[in-house]
CSV table of C-alpha atoms and ligand atoms in Angstrom, one decimal:
chain,number,residue,atom,x,y,z
A,1,UNK,CA,0.0,0.0,0.0
A,2,UNK,CA,1.2,3.5,-0.8
A,3,UNK,CA,1.8,5.8,2.1
A,4,UNK,CA,-0.7,8.6,1.5
A,5,UNK,CA,0.6,11.1,4.2
A,6,UNK,CA,2.6,13.8,2.4
A,7,UNK,CA,6.2,14.2,3.5
A,8,UNK,CA,9.4,15.9,2.5
A,9,UNK,CA,12.7,14.1,2.2
A,10,UNK,CA,15.7,16.3,2.5
A,11,UNK,CA,19.1,15.2,1.2
A,12,UNK,CA,21.5,15.3,-1.7
A,13,UNK,CA,19.5,14.4,-4.8
A,14,UNK,CA,21.0,12.6,-7.8
A,15,UNK,CA,18.9,11.6,-10.8
A,16,UNK,CA,19.8,11.0,-14.5
A,17,UNK,CA,18.1,12.2,-17.7
A,18,UNK,CA,20.3,10.3,-20.1
A,19,UNK,CA,23.3,8.0,-20.2
A,20,UNK,CA,26.4,10.0,-19.3
A,21,UNK,CA,28.8,10.0,-22.2
A,22,UNK,CA,31.9,10.5,-19.9
A,23,UNK,CA,33.1,11.9,-16.6
A,24,UNK,CA,32.4,15.5,-17.6
A,25,UNK,CA,28.9,15.0,-19.0
A,26,UNK,CA,27.1,17.1,-16.4
A,27,UNK,CA,24.1,17.5,-18.8
A,28,UNK,CA,23.3,13.9,-18.2
A,29,UNK,CA,22.3,14.2,-14.6
A,30,UNK,CA,20.9,16.6,-11.9
A,31,UNK,CA,22.6,16.9,-8.6
A,32,UNK,CA,21.2,19.1,-5.9
A,33,UNK,CA,23.3,19.5,-2.7
A,34,UNK,CA,20.5,20.7,-0.4
A,35,UNK,CA,17.7,19.1,-2.2
A,36,UNK,CA,14.2,17.8,-1.3
A,37,UNK,CA,11.5,15.7,-2.6
A,38,UNK,CA,7.8,16.2,-1.7
A,39,UNK,CA,6.1,12.8,-1.7
A,40,UNK,CA,2.3,12.6,-1.9
A,41,UNK,CA,0.0,9.7,-2.7
A,42,UNK,CA,2.9,7.4,-3.4
A,43,UNK,CA,4.3,9.7,-6.0
A,44,UNK,CA,6.9,12.4,-6.3
A,45,UNK,CA,5.0,15.6,-6.2
A,46,UNK,CA,8.0,18.0,-6.3
A,47,UNK,CA,11.7,17.8,-6.6
A,48,UNK,CA,14.2,20.7,-6.2
A,49,UNK,CA,16.1,22.9,-3.8
A,50,UNK,CA,15.0,22.2,-0.2
A,51,UNK,CA,14.0,25.9,0.3
A,52,UNK,CA,11.7,25.9,-2.7
A,53,UNK,CA,10.1,22.5,-2.0
A,54,UNK,CA,9.5,23.3,1.6
A,55,UNK,CA,7.9,26.6,0.6
A,56,UNK,CA,5.6,24.9,-1.8
A,57,UNK,CA,4.4,22.2,0.7
A,58,UNK,CA,1.4,22.6,3.0
A,59,UNK,CA,2.3,23.9,6.4
A,60,UNK,CA,3.1,21.2,8.9
A,61,UNK,CA,4.3,18.7,6.3
A,62,UNK,CA,6.7,16.2,8.0
A,63,UNK,CA,10.3,16.6,7.0
A,64,UNK,CA,12.6,13.6,7.1
A,65,UNK,CA,16.2,14.8,7.1
A,66,UNK,CA,18.4,12.4,5.3
A,67,UNK,CA,21.4,14.8,5.1
A,68,UNK,CA,24.3,14.2,4.5
A,69,UNK,CA,23.2,11.1,2.5
A,70,UNK,CA,22.4,10.8,-1.2
A,71,UNK,CA,18.8,10.2,-2.4
A,72,UNK,CA,18.5,8.4,-5.7
A,73,UNK,CA,15.8,6.6,-7.6
A,74,UNK,CA,15.5,3.0,-6.2
A,75,UNK,CA,17.7,0.4,-7.8
A,76,UNK,CA,16.2,-1.8,-10.5
A,77,UNK,CA,17.2,-5.5,-10.9
A,78,UNK,CA,16.2,-6.7,-14.4
A,79,UNK,CA,16.9,-10.5,-13.9
A,80,UNK,CA,16.6,-12.5,-10.7
A,81,UNK,CA,15.2,-15.9,-9.6
A,82,UNK,CA,12.8,-15.7,-6.6
A,83,UNK,CA,13.0,-19.5,-5.9
A,84,UNK,CA,16.8,-19.5,-5.8
A,85,UNK,CA,17.0,-17.7,-2.5
A,86,UNK,CA,18.4,-21.0,-1.0
A,87,UNK,CA,20.4,-21.8,-4.1
A,88,UNK,CA,22.7,-18.7,-3.8
A,89,UNK,CA,26.3,-19.8,-2.8
A,90,UNK,CA,26.0,-23.5,-4.0
A,91,UNK,CA,29.3,-25.1,-5.0
A,92,UNK,CA,29.0,-26.3,-8.5
A,93,UNK,CA,30.9,-26.6,-11.7
A,94,UNK,CA,29.2,-24.8,-14.6
A,95,UNK,CA,25.6,-23.9,-15.6
A,96,UNK,CA,24.1,-27.2,-16.5
A,97,UNK,CA,25.5,-29.1,-13.4
A,98,UNK,CA,24.5,-26.2,-11.2
A,99,UNK,CA,20.9,-26.3,-12.5
A,100,UNK,CA,20.6,-30.1,-12.1
A,101,UNK,CA,22.4,-30.5,-8.8
A,102,UNK,CA,21.0,-27.5,-6.9
A,103,UNK,CA,18.6,-25.3,-8.7
A,104,UNK,CA,15.9,-27.8,-9.9
A,105,UNK,CA,15.7,-29.6,-6.4
A,106,UNK,CA,15.3,-26.2,-4.7
A,107,UNK,CA,12.6,-25.0,-7.1
A,108,UNK,CA,10.7,-28.3,-6.6
A,109,UNK,CA,9.9,-27.2,-3.0
A,110,UNK,CA,7.7,-24.4,-4.4
A,111,UNK,CA,4.9,-26.8,-5.1
A,112,UNK,CA,4.1,-26.0,-1.5
A,113,UNK,CA,2.4,-22.5,-1.3
A,114,UNK,CA,3.5,-22.1,2.3
A,115,UNK,CA,7.2,-22.5,1.3
A,116,UNK,CA,6.7,-19.9,-1.4
A,117,UNK,CA,5.2,-17.5,1.0
A,118,UNK,CA,8.0,-17.9,3.5
A,119,UNK,CA,10.7,-17.5,0.8
A,120,UNK,CA,8.8,-14.5,-0.7
A,121,UNK,CA,9.0,-12.6,2.6
A,122,UNK,CA,12.8,-13.3,2.9
A,123,UNK,CA,13.3,-12.4,-0.8
A,124,UNK,CA,11.6,-9.0,-0.5
A,125,UNK,CA,13.4,-8.3,2.8
A,126,UNK,CA,16.6,-8.9,0.9
A,127,UNK,CA,15.6,-6.6,-2.0
A,128,UNK,CA,14.6,-3.8,0.4
A,129,UNK,CA,17.7,-4.2,2.5
A,130,UNK,CA,19.8,-3.7,-0.6
A,131,UNK,CA,17.9,-0.7,-2.0
A,132,UNK,CA,16.2,-2.5,-4.8
A,133,UNK,CA,12.7,-1.3,-5.4
A,134,UNK,CA,11.8,-3.1,-8.7
A,135,UNK,CA,12.9,-6.5,-10.0
A,136,UNK,CA,11.9,-8.8,-12.8
A,137,UNK,CA,11.9,-12.3,-11.4
A,138,UNK,CA,11.5,-15.9,-12.6
A,139,UNK,CA,9.1,-17.7,-10.2
A,140,UNK,CA,9.1,-21.5,-10.2
A,141,UNK,CA,7.0,-23.5,-12.6
A,142,UNK,CA,4.2,-23.8,-9.9
A,143,UNK,CA,1.4,-21.2,-10.2
A,144,UNK,CA,1.3,-20.9,-6.4
A,145,UNK,CA,4.8,-19.4,-6.4
A,146,UNK,CA,3.6,-16.6,-8.7
A,147,UNK,CA,0.8,-15.9,-6.3
A,148,UNK,CA,3.2,-15.9,-3.3
A,149,UNK,CA,5.5,-13.5,-5.2
A,150,UNK,CA,2.9,-10.9,-6.3
A,151,UNK,CA,1.0,-11.1,-3.0
A,152,UNK,CA,4.0,-10.1,-1.0
A,153,UNK,CA,4.9,-7.3,-3.5
A,154,UNK,CA,1.4,-6.0,-3.2
A,155,UNK,CA,1.7,-6.0,0.6
A,156,UNK,CA,4.8,-3.9,0.4
A,157,UNK,CA,3.5,-1.6,-2.4
A,158,UNK,CA,6.4,-2.5,-4.7
A,159,UNK,CA,6.4,-2.4,-8.5
A,160,UNK,CA,7.5,-5.9,-9.5
A,161,UNK,CA,7.6,-7.9,-12.7
A,162,UNK,CA,7.6,-11.7,-12.9
A,163,UNK,CA,6.0,-14.8,-14.2
A,164,UNK,CA,5.7,-18.6,-14.0
A,165,UNK,CA,8.7,-20.4,-15.4
A,166,UNK,CA,7.6,-22.5,-18.3
A,167,UNK,CA,9.6,-25.7,-18.6
A,168,UNK,CA,8.4,-29.0,-20.1
A,169,UNK,CA,11.5,-31.1,-20.7
A,170,UNK,CA,15.0,-31.9,-19.5
A,171,UNK,CA,14.2,-31.3,-15.8
A,172,UNK,CA,12.7,-33.5,-13.0
A,173,UNK,CA,9.1,-34.5,-13.8
A,174,UNK,CA,7.8,-32.7,-10.7
A,175,UNK,CA,9.1,-29.4,-12.1
A,176,UNK,CA,7.8,-30.0,-15.6
A,177,UNK,CA,4.6,-28.6,-17.0
A,178,UNK,CA,3.4,-29.2,-20.6
A,179,UNK,CA,3.1,-26.8,-23.5
A,180,UNK,CA,-0.7,-26.7,-22.9
A,181,UNK,CA,-0.7,-26.4,-19.1
A,182,UNK,CA,2.1,-23.7,-19.2
A,183,UNK,CA,0.0,-21.8,-21.6
A,184,UNK,CA,-3.2,-22.1,-19.6
A,185,UNK,CA,-1.5,-21.4,-16.2
A,186,UNK,CA,0.5,-18.5,-17.6
A,187,UNK,CA,-2.7,-17.0,-19.1
A,188,UNK,CA,-4.7,-17.4,-15.9
A,189,UNK,CA,-1.8,-15.8,-13.8
A,190,UNK,CA,-1.4,-13.0,-16.4
A,191,UNK,CA,-5.1,-12.2,-16.3
A,192,UNK,CA,-5.0,-12.2,-12.5
A,193,UNK,CA,-1.9,-10.2,-11.9
A,194,UNK,CA,-0.9,-8.0,-14.9
A,195,UNK,CA,-1.9,-4.4,-14.1
A,196,UNK,CA,-3.3,-5.3,-10.7
A,197,UNK,CA,-1.8,-2.5,-8.5
A,198,UNK,CA,1.8,-2.3,-9.5
A,199,UNK,CA,2.3,-5.9,-10.8
A,200,UNK,CA,3.5,-6.6,-14.3
A,201,UNK,CA,3.3,-10.1,-15.7
A,202,UNK,CA,6.3,-11.5,-17.7
A,203,UNK,CA,5.9,-14.6,-20.0
A,204,UNK,CA,8.8,-16.7,-18.8
A,205,UNK,CA,10.0,-19.7,-20.8
A,206,UNK,CA,13.2,-20.7,-18.8
A,207,UNK,CA,15.4,-21.4,-21.9
A,208,UNK,CA,15.3,-23.4,-25.1
A,209,UNK,CA,16.8,-26.6,-23.4
A,210,UNK,CA,13.8,-26.9,-21.0
A,211,UNK,CA,11.1,-26.0,-23.5
A,212,UNK,CA,9.8,-28.1,-26.4
A,213,UNK,CA,9.1,-26.3,-29.7
A,214,UNK,CA,5.4,-26.6,-28.8
A,215,UNK,CA,6.0,-24.7,-25.5
A,216,UNK,CA,7.9,-21.9,-27.2
A,217,UNK,CA,5.1,-21.7,-29.7
A,218,UNK,CA,2.7,-21.3,-26.8
A,219,UNK,CA,4.9,-18.5,-25.3
A,220,UNK,CA,4.7,-16.7,-28.7
A,221,UNK,CA,1.0,-17.0,-28.8
A,222,UNK,CA,0.7,-15.5,-25.3
A,223,UNK,CA,2.8,-12.5,-26.4
A,224,UNK,CA,0.7,-11.9,-29.4
A,225,UNK,CA,-2.5,-12.1,-27.3
A,226,UNK,CA,-1.0,-9.8,-24.6
A,227,UNK,CA,1.5,-7.5,-26.4
A,228,UNK,CA,1.9,-5.3,-23.4
A,229,UNK,CA,3.5,-8.2,-21.4
A,230,UNK,CA,7.2,-8.7,-21.2
A,231,UNK,CA,9.1,-11.9,-22.0
A,232,UNK,CA,12.2,-13.1,-20.3
A,233,UNK,CA,14.5,-16.0,-21.0
A,234,UNK,CA,18.2,-17.0,-21.0
A,235,UNK,CA,20.5,-17.2,-24.0
A,236,UNK,CA,24.2,-17.7,-24.9
A,237,UNK,CA,25.4,-18.1,-21.3
A,238,UNK,CA,27.6,-21.2,-21.5
A,239,UNK,CA,29.3,-23.2,-24.3
A,240,UNK,CA,27.7,-26.6,-23.3
A,241,UNK,CA,24.3,-24.9,-23.1
A,242,UNK,CA,24.7,-23.5,-26.6
A,243,UNK,CA,25.8,-26.8,-28.1
A,244,UNK,CA,22.9,-28.7,-26.5
A,245,UNK,CA,20.4,-26.1,-27.7
A,246,UNK,CA,21.6,-26.3,-31.3
A,247,UNK,CA,21.3,-30.2,-31.0
A,248,UNK,CA,17.7,-29.7,-29.8
A,249,UNK,CA,16.9,-27.1,-32.5
A,250,UNK,CA,19.0,-28.2,-35.5
A,251,UNK,CA,17.0,-26.2,-38.0
A,252,UNK,CA,17.7,-22.8,-36.2
A,253,UNK,CA,20.4,-20.5,-37.6
A,254,UNK,CA,21.8,-20.1,-34.1
A,255,UNK,CA,20.5,-19.8,-30.5
A,256,UNK,CA,18.7,-16.5,-31.0
A,257,UNK,CA,17.2,-18.0,-34.2
A,258,UNK,CA,15.2,-20.4,-31.9
A,259,UNK,CA,13.5,-17.6,-30.0
A,260,UNK,CA,13.2,-15.5,-33.2
A,261,UNK,CA,11.4,-18.4,-35.0
A,262,UNK,CA,8.7,-18.4,-32.3
A,263,UNK,CA,8.1,-14.7,-32.4
A,264,UNK,CA,9.6,-14.1,-28.9
A,265,UNK,CA,11.7,-11.0,-29.7
A,266,UNK,CA,10.8,-7.4,-29.3
A,267,UNK,CA,11.3,-4.3,-27.2
A,268,UNK,CA,9.8,-6.0,-24.1
A,269,UNK,CA,12.1,-9.0,-24.4
A,270,UNK,CA,14.7,-9.5,-21.7
A,271,UNK,CA,17.5,-11.9,-22.7
A,272,UNK,CA,19.7,-13.0,-19.8
A,273,UNK,CA,23.4,-13.2,-20.3
A,274,UNK,CA,24.0,-12.7,-24.1
A,275,UNK,CA,27.7,-13.5,-23.6
A,276,UNK,CA,28.6,-15.6,-26.7
A,277,UNK,CA,26.8,-13.8,-29.5
A,278,UNK,CA,27.5,-14.0,-33.2
A,279,UNK,CA,27.1,-11.1,-35.7
A,280,UNK,CA,23.8,-12.3,-37.0
A,281,UNK,CA,22.4,-12.5,-33.5
A,282,UNK,CA,23.6,-8.9,-32.8
A,283,UNK,CA,21.8,-7.7,-35.9
A,284,UNK,CA,18.5,-9.4,-34.9
A,285,UNK,CA,18.8,-8.1,-31.3
A,286,UNK,CA,19.2,-4.5,-32.7
A,287,UNK,CA,16.3,-4.9,-35.3
A,288,UNK,CA,13.9,-6.2,-32.7
A,289,UNK,CA,15.0,-3.9,-29.8
A,290,UNK,CA,15.5,-6.9,-27.5
A,291,UNK,CA,17.5,-6.2,-24.4
A,292,UNK,CA,20.7,-8.0,-23.4
A,293,UNK,CA,20.9,-8.4,-19.7
A,294,UNK,CA,24.4,-8.4,-18.1
A,295,UNK,CA,24.6,-10.6,-14.9
A,296,UNK,CA,28.2,-10.1,-13.8
A,297,UNK,CA,28.3,-11.9,-10.4
A,298,UNK,CA,26.6,-14.9,-12.0
A,299,UNK,CA,28.8,-15.0,-15.1
A,300,UNK,CA,31.9,-15.0,-12.9
A,301,UNK,CA,30.5,-17.5,-10.3
A,302,UNK,CA,29.4,-20.0,-13.0
A,303,UNK,CA,32.5,-19.3,-15.1
A,304,UNK,CA,30.2,-18.5,-18.0
A,305,UNK,CA,32.3,-15.7,-19.7
A,306,UNK,CA,32.7,-12.0,-20.2
A,307,UNK,CA,29.8,-9.8,-21.3
A,308,UNK,CA,30.9,-7.5,-24.2
A,309,UNK,CA,29.1,-4.3,-23.3
A,310,UNK,CA,30.9,-2.2,-25.9
A,311,UNK,CA,30.5,-4.7,-28.6
A,312,UNK,CA,26.7,-5.0,-28.0
A,313,UNK,CA,26.2,-1.3,-27.8
A,314,UNK,CA,28.3,-0.6,-30.9
A,315,UNK,CA,26.0,-3.1,-32.6
A,316,UNK,CA,23.0,-1.0,-31.4
A,317,UNK,CA,21.8,-3.5,-28.8
A,318,UNK,CA,20.0,-2.3,-25.7
A,319,UNK,CA,21.6,-3.4,-22.5
A,320,UNK,CA,20.6,-3.8,-18.8
A,321,UNK,CA,22.3,-5.1,-15.7
A,322,UNK,CA,21.1,-7.5,-13.1
A,323,UNK,CA,22.0,-9.8,-10.1
A,324,UNK,CA,20.7,-13.2,-11.4
A,325,UNK,CA,20.5,-14.4,-7.8
A,326,UNK,CA,21.0,-17.4,-7.2
A,327,UNK,CA,23.5,-18.0,-10.0
A,328,UNK,CA,24.4,-14.5,-9.0
A,329,UNK,CA,26.1,-14.2,-5.6
A,330,UNK,CA,24.6,-10.9,-4.2
A,331,UNK,CA,21.3,-9.1,-4.1
A,332,UNK,CA,23.1,-5.8,-4.1
A,333,UNK,CA,23.2,-3.7,-7.3
A,334,UNK,CA,26.3,-2.0,-5.8
A,335,UNK,CA,28.1,-5.4,-5.6
A,336,UNK,CA,26.8,-6.1,-9.1
A,337,UNK,CA,28.3,-2.9,-10.4
A,338,UNK,CA,31.6,-3.7,-8.8
A,339,UNK,CA,31.8,-7.1,-10.4
A,340,UNK,CA,30.5,-5.7,-13.7
A,341,UNK,CA,33.2,-3.0,-13.6
A,342,UNK,CA,35.9,-5.7,-13.2
A,343,UNK,CA,34.4,-7.9,-16.1
A,344,UNK,CA,34.7,-4.8,-18.3
A,345,UNK,CA,38.2,-4.0,-17.0
A,346,UNK,CA,39.3,-7.4,-18.2
A,347,UNK,CA,38.2,-6.4,-21.7
A,348,UNK,CA,39.8,-3.0,-21.5
A,349,UNK,CA,36.3,-1.4,-21.4
A,350,UNK,CA,36.1,1.4,-18.8
A,351,UNK,CA,32.8,2.2,-17.1
A,352,UNK,CA,32.5,5.5,-15.3
A,353,UNK,CA,30.7,5.6,-12.0
A,354,UNK,CA,28.2,8.1,-13.3
A,355,UNK,CA,27.3,5.6,-16.1
A,356,UNK,CA,27.1,2.9,-13.5
A,357,UNK,CA,24.5,4.7,-11.4
A,358,UNK,CA,22.6,5.7,-14.5
A,359,UNK,CA,22.5,2.0,-15.5
A,360,UNK,CA,21.0,0.6,-12.3
A,361,UNK,CA,18.3,3.4,-12.2
A,362,UNK,CA,17.1,5.1,-15.4
A,363,UNK,CA,19.0,2.7,-17.7
A,364,UNK,CA,17.3,-0.4,-16.3
A,365,UNK,CA,14.0,1.5,-16.2
A,366,UNK,CA,14.3,2.2,-19.9
A,367,UNK,CA,15.3,-1.5,-20.6
A,368,UNK,CA,12.0,-2.4,-18.9
A,369,UNK,CA,10.1,0.4,-20.8
A,370,UNK,CA,9.1,1.8,-17.4
A,371,UNK,CA,11.0,5.1,-17.5
A,372,UNK,CA,7.7,7.1,-17.3
A,373,UNK,CA,7.0,5.5,-13.9
A,374,UNK,CA,10.4,4.6,-12.2
A,375,UNK,CA,14.1,5.3,-12.5
A,376,UNK,CA,14.2,9.1,-12.0
A,377,UNK,CA,13.2,11.7,-9.4
A,378,UNK,CA,10.8,13.4,-12.0
A,379,UNK,CA,7.6,14.8,-10.4
A,380,UNK,CA,4.6,12.6,-11.3
A,381,UNK,CA,6.6,9.4,-11.2
A,382,UNK,CA,6.4,6.8,-8.4
A,383,UNK,CA,8.2,7.6,-5.1
A,384,UNK,CA,10.6,4.6,-5.2
A,385,UNK,CA,13.9,5.7,-3.7
A,386,UNK,CA,17.1,4.7,-2.1
A,387,UNK,CA,19.1,6.6,0.5
A,388,UNK,CA,22.8,5.9,0.4
A,389,UNK,CA,25.6,6.5,2.9
A,390,UNK,CA,29.1,6.4,1.4
A,391,UNK,CA,30.7,6.3,4.9
A,392,UNK,CA,28.7,3.2,6.1
A,393,UNK,CA,31.8,1.2,7.0
A,394,UNK,CA,35.1,2.0,8.5
A,395,UNK,CA,36.8,1.2,5.2
A,396,UNK,CA,34.4,3.5,3.3
A,397,UNK,CA,34.6,6.3,5.8
A,398,UNK,CA,38.4,6.3,5.7
A,399,UNK,CA,38.5,6.3,1.9
A,400,UNK,CA,35.8,9.1,1.8
A,401,UNK,CA,38.2,11.4,3.7
A,402,UNK,CA,40.1,11.9,0.5
A,403,UNK,CA,37.1,11.8,-2.0
A,404,UNK,CA,36.7,15.2,-3.7
A,405,UNK,CA,33.9,14.8,-6.1
A,406,UNK,CA,30.4,13.2,-6.6
A,407,UNK,CA,32.0,10.7,-9.0
A,408,UNK,CA,34.6,9.6,-6.4
A,409,UNK,CA,31.8,9.1,-3.9
A,410,UNK,CA,29.8,7.0,-6.3
A,411,UNK,CA,32.8,4.9,-7.1
A,412,UNK,CA,33.4,4.3,-3.3
A,413,UNK,CA,29.8,3.2,-3.0
A,414,UNK,CA,29.9,0.8,-5.9
A,415,UNK,CA,33.3,-0.6,-5.1
A,416,UNK,CA,32.9,-1.0,-1.3
A,417,UNK,CA,29.2,-0.7,-0.7
A,418,UNK,CA,26.5,-3.2,0.0
A,419,UNK,CA,23.3,-3.3,2.1
A,420,UNK,CA,25.2,-1.5,4.9
A,421,UNK,CA,25.4,1.6,2.6
A,422,UNK,CA,21.6,1.6,2.2
A,423,UNK,CA,20.1,3.8,4.9
A,424,UNK,CA,16.5,3.6,3.7
A,425,UNK,CA,14.4,2.2,0.8
A,426,UNK,CA,11.1,3.8,-0.1
A,427,UNK,CA,8.5,2.1,-2.3
A,428,UNK,CA,5.5,4.2,-3.4
A,429,UNK,CA,6.5,6.8,-0.7
A,430,UNK,CA,6.7,4.3,2.1
A,431,UNK,CA,9.9,3.6,4.1
A,432,UNK,CA,10.4,-0.1,4.0
A,433,UNK,CA,13.8,-0.7,5.5
A,434,UNK,CA,13.9,0.9,8.9
B,501,GUN,N1,19.6,-20.9,-17.6
B,501,GUN,C1,18.4,-21.6,-17.5
B,501,GUN,N2,18.0,-21.5,-16.2
B,501,GUN,C2,18.9,-20.7,-15.6
B,501,GUN,C3,19.0,-20.2,-14.2
B,501,GUN,O1,18.1,-20.5,-13.4
B,501,GUN,N3,20.0,-19.4,-14.0
B,501,GUN,C4,21.0,-19.1,-14.9
B,501,GUN,N4,22.0,-18.3,-14.6
B,501,GUN,N5,20.9,-19.6,-16.2
B,501,GUN,C5,19.9,-20.3,-16.5
B,502,ZN,ZN1,18.9,-16.3,-14.7
């Protein structure tokens, strides 16, 4: 539920209007040293200098003073697995062994609605603790897990995307649906949840290995019937995964050709990983406006490979960044940026901290086509916010003694920060962390 009582948050405001082209691109963002937001009805009613915002508010409006901390739009995680909260940190070889040995057994437990409800509470507690206000999640293949997921989001007033994982082969029988039941269950869940409060339904075939052609066909049918829905799946993460996919779909030109053939690509399509892409796939990604989702902690943990951000963007492909918990090893978008920065360093690609914080806010909002609702501090958008303390730990405080600019402070936050740097998280104007 949105918090309807108007209030003023005072602090150092940072919000982006476009992707910073470099360290000196001050046009790309707005930074207000003594700034304030007026929150009303779960939305940002005003944003500006504290003195101006305070003067415009009704007398007696409560003021929450977050100085000297930074206030940013809440972080957005574009790819995460809700039923993998107990899979995170599992010692495995690479993707396919990790799925079979840890992930599928853990997801089977979500046949029990009570288990899903318990994990949903813990999952949202983790998101909020880490400053994430929106995420796009894979639920398990059980419809009850989708209900547990969206019910808990509704309780907290959070804008969340997600859907039932569709999977009808190459997994334990108890986890498998069929092409028809996945279609029927997804459609029923979509009708129940999509657009209810802040919920967005995502058609979610896990990946080509665990879906028959009939099931991918059903996913394409759902997308045509409900074109405002997103689609999420995985692609080109791991060499064994790619080889197996091409065996299962010998007629496809390449991995992306499988999804392309079933009409699954478009501006609302989120493709996790996109590490090992060929030129044809890059061209199709660009033409369809599909989004390549970078999952650095997962790619390192599972030894999957290095995401070529510059190569994708030079080819005109839209990109996003995400945790991919439980293949990913942290809920924090700050930890995710830190690992992402290192993945790019290994390829001699340098990412500036301003570009990093744009990416986890407005950049990811644009990747989800939700930039009119979330990802900025623009008046009229939803009051989803994070309050950050760059001196949260002794290590950070010591380093901050010599930081001389906003960019340096942001770099300290992304390199050393985690949930301890998140002072408060607001969803629809309501403080959820403290
Ligand atoms: N490919 C198919 N399923 C998964 C999953 O759960 N995690 C990751 N990282 N890759 C996948
Ligand atoms: Zn994933």
